[in-house]
C-alpha positions as MATLAB code, in Angstrom:
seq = 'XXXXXXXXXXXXXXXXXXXXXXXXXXXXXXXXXXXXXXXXXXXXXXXXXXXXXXXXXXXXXXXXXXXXXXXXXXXXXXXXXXXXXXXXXXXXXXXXXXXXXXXXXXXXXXXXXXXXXXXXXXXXXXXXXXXXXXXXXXXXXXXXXXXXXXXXXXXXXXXXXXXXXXXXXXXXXXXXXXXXXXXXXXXXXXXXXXXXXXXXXXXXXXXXXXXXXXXXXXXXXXXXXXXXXXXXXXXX';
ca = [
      60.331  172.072  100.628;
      62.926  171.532  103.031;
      64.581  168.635  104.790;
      62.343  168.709  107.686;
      59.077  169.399  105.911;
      59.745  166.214  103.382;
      59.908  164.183  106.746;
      57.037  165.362  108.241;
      55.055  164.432  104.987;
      56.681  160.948  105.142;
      55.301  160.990  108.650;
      51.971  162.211  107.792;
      51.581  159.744  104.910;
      52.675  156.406  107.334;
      50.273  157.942  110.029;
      47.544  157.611  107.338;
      48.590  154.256  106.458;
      48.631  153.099  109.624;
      44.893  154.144  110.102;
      43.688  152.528  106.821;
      45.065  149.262  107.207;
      43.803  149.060  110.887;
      40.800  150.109  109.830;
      40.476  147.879  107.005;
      41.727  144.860  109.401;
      38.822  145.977  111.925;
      36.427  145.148  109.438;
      37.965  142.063  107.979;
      37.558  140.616  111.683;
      34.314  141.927  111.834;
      33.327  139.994  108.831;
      34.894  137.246  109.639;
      33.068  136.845  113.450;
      29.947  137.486  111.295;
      30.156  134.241  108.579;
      31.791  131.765  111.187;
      30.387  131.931  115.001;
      33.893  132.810  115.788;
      33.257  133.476  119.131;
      31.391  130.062  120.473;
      35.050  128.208  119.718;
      37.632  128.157  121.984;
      40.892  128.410  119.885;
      38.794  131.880  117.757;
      38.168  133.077  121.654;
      41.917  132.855  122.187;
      42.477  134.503  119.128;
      40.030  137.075  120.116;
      42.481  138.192  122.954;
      45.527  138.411  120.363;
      42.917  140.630  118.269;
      42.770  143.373  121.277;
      46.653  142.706  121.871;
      47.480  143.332  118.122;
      45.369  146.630  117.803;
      46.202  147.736  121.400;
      46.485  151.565  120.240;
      48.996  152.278  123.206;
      51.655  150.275  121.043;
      51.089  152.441  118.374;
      50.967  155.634  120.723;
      54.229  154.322  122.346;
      55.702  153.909  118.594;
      54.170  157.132  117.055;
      55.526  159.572  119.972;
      59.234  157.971  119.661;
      58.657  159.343  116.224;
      57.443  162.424  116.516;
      60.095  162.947  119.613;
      63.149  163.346  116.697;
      61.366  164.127  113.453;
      65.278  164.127  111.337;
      65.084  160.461  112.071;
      61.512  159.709  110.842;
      62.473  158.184  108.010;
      64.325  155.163  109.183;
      61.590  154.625  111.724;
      58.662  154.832  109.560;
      60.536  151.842  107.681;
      60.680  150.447  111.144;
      57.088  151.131  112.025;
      55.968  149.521  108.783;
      57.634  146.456  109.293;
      56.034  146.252  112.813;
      52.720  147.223  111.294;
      53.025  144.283  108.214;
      53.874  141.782  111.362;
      50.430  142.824  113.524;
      48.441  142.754  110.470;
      49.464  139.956  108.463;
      51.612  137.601  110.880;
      49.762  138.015  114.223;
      45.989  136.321  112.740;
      47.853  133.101  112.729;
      47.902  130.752  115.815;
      51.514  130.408  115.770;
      54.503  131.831  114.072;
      58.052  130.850  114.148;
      60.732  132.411  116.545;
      62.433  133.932  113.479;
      59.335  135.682  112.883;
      59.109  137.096  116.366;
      62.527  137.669  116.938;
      62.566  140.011  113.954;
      59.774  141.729  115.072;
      61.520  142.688  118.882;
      64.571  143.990  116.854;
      62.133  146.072  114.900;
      60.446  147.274  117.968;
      63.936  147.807  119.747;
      65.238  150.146  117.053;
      61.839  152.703  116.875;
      61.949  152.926  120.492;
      66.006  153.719  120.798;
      65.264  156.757  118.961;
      64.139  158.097  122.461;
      67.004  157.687  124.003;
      70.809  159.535  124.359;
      73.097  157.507  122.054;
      75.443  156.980  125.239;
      72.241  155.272  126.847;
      73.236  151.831  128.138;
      71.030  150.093  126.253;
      72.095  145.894  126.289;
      70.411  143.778  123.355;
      72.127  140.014  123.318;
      70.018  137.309  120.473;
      71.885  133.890  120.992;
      70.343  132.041  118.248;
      71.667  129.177  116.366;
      71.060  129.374  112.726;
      70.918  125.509  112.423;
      68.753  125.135  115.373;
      65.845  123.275  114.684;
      63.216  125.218  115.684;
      64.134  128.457  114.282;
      61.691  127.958  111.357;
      58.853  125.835  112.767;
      55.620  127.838  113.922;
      56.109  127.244  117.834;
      55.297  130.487  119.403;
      52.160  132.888  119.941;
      52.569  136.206  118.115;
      53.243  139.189  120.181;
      53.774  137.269  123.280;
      57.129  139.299  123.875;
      55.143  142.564  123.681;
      54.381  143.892  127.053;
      57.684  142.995  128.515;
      59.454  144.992  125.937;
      57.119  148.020  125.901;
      56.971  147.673  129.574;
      61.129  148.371  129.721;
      61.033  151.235  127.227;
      58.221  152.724  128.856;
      59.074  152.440  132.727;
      62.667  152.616  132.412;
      64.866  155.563  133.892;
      66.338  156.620  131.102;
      67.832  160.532  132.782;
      70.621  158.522  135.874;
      73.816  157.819  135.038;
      73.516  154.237  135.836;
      70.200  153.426  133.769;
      69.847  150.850  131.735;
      67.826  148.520  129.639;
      68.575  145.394  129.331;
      67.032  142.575  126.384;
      68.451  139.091  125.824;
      66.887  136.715  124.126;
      67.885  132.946  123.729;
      66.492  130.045  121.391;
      68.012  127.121  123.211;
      67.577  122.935  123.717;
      63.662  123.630  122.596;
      63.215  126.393  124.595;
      62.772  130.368  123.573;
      63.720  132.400  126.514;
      63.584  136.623  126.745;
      64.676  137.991  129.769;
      64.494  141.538  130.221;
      65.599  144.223  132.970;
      65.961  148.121  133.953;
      66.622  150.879  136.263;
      62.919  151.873  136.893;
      62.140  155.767  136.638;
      60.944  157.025  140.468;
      57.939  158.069  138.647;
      56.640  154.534  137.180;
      53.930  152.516  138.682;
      56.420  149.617  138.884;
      57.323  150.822  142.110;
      53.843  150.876  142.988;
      53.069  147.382  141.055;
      55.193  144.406  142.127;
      53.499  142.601  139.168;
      54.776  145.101  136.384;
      51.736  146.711  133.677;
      50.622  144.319  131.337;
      52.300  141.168  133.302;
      48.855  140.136  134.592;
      47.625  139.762  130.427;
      50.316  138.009  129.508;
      49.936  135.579  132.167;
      46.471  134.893  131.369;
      47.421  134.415  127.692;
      49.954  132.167  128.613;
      48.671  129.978  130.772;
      45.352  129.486  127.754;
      48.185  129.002  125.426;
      51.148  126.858  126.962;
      49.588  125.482  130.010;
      52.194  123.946  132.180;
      55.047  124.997  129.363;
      56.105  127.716  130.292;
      57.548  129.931  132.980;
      57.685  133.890  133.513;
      58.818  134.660  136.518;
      59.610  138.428  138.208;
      61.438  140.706  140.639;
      61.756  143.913  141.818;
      63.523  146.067  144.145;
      63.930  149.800  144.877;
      66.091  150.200  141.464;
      65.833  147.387  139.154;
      62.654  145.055  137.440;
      63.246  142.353  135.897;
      61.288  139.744  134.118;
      62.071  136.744  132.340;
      59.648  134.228  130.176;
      60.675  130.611  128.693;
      58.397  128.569  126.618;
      59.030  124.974  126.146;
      58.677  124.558  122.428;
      56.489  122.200  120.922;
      55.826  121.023  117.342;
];
């Protein structure tokens, strides 16, 4: 068996994983709407939206094509993938997690979809992040609330002009987690189309059930360049 073929295996066998532990989370939920009236609460209907976020299947679409795209390096993303999968499944059921926690996961998420692009892509990742900051460690932030605008950039980028570029920093500051995010949009994305970017509209609606008045996401975008930033106001 050569080189090649031994990754595509690998790639079979996370594919398959991937399926059974969605699967097998499907019908944990299931069970679990079944023994508690999940759905006549408020806080298990909020969590009901994070359910359809976390088993969105165009995240894993997005993710499974970037592998595919460059099979030699399907190794180091199915260890990527996995760690991204382990996060949805067993971090995102919970109300909160810390900013550690979802911080890890955007790096994660970063490196699977870099394998799309030209190594001389300008791609512009900044984390300014305090080890000793307080709350680094305390469950403060939603799960997955940093999805769409990273997909979003990866997705709806230009990634073929000499100037394109993606930009990602992310900031855990004074008691307040900030991600601001930005990039040459490809002529052929609906964000020219969409002043309001894919996704944005969700997030917004999640946000607002979530943080009420904490938080602030604000956009813009031009003939070249969206960009999009979100702080949350951190609260114990």
């Amino acid at each position: 068996m050569g080189f090649k073929d031994y990754l595509i295996v690998l790639l079979l066998i996370g594919l398959a994983y991937l399926w059974f532990q969605m699967r097998k989370y499907k019908q944990m939920i299931d069970d679990y709407h079944k023994s508690t009236g999940y759905l006549e609460r408020k806080y298990e209907a909020i969590e009901l939206e994070n359910i359809d976020t976390r088993l969105n299947p165009h995240l894993f679409k997005n993710i499974l094509n970037s592998i595919q795209s460059h099979a030699y390096q399907s190794y180091y993303t199915i260890e990527k993938l996995s760690n991204v999968l382990d996060y949805v499944l067993y971090q995102t059921p919970k109300k909160y997690v810390t900013p550690r926690d979802e911080i890890n996961f955007i790096k994660n998420l970063i490196e699977i979809n870099k394998i799309k692009l030209s190594p001389l892509f300008d791609l512009r990742t900044k984390i300014l992040v305090d080890e000793r900051d307080f709350f680094l460690e305390r469950k403060v932030i939603a799960p997955l609330v940093t999805i769409d605008l990273i997909e979003n950039a990866f997705k709806h980028a230009d990634t073929q002009s000499e100037d394109a570029f993606i930009s990602i920093v992310i900031e855990l500051k004074d008691g307040f987690f900030n991600l601001s995010v930005s990039n040459k949009i490809s002529q052929k994305s609906p964000l020219k189309k969409e002043s309001s970017g894919i996704g944005v509209h969700n997030l917004e609606k999640r946000l607002k059930r979530l943080y009420e008045d904490r938080y602030k996401l604000t956009k813009t975008i031009d003939d070249k360049t969206y960009a999009v930033s979100l702080k949350i106001k951190l609260e114990e």
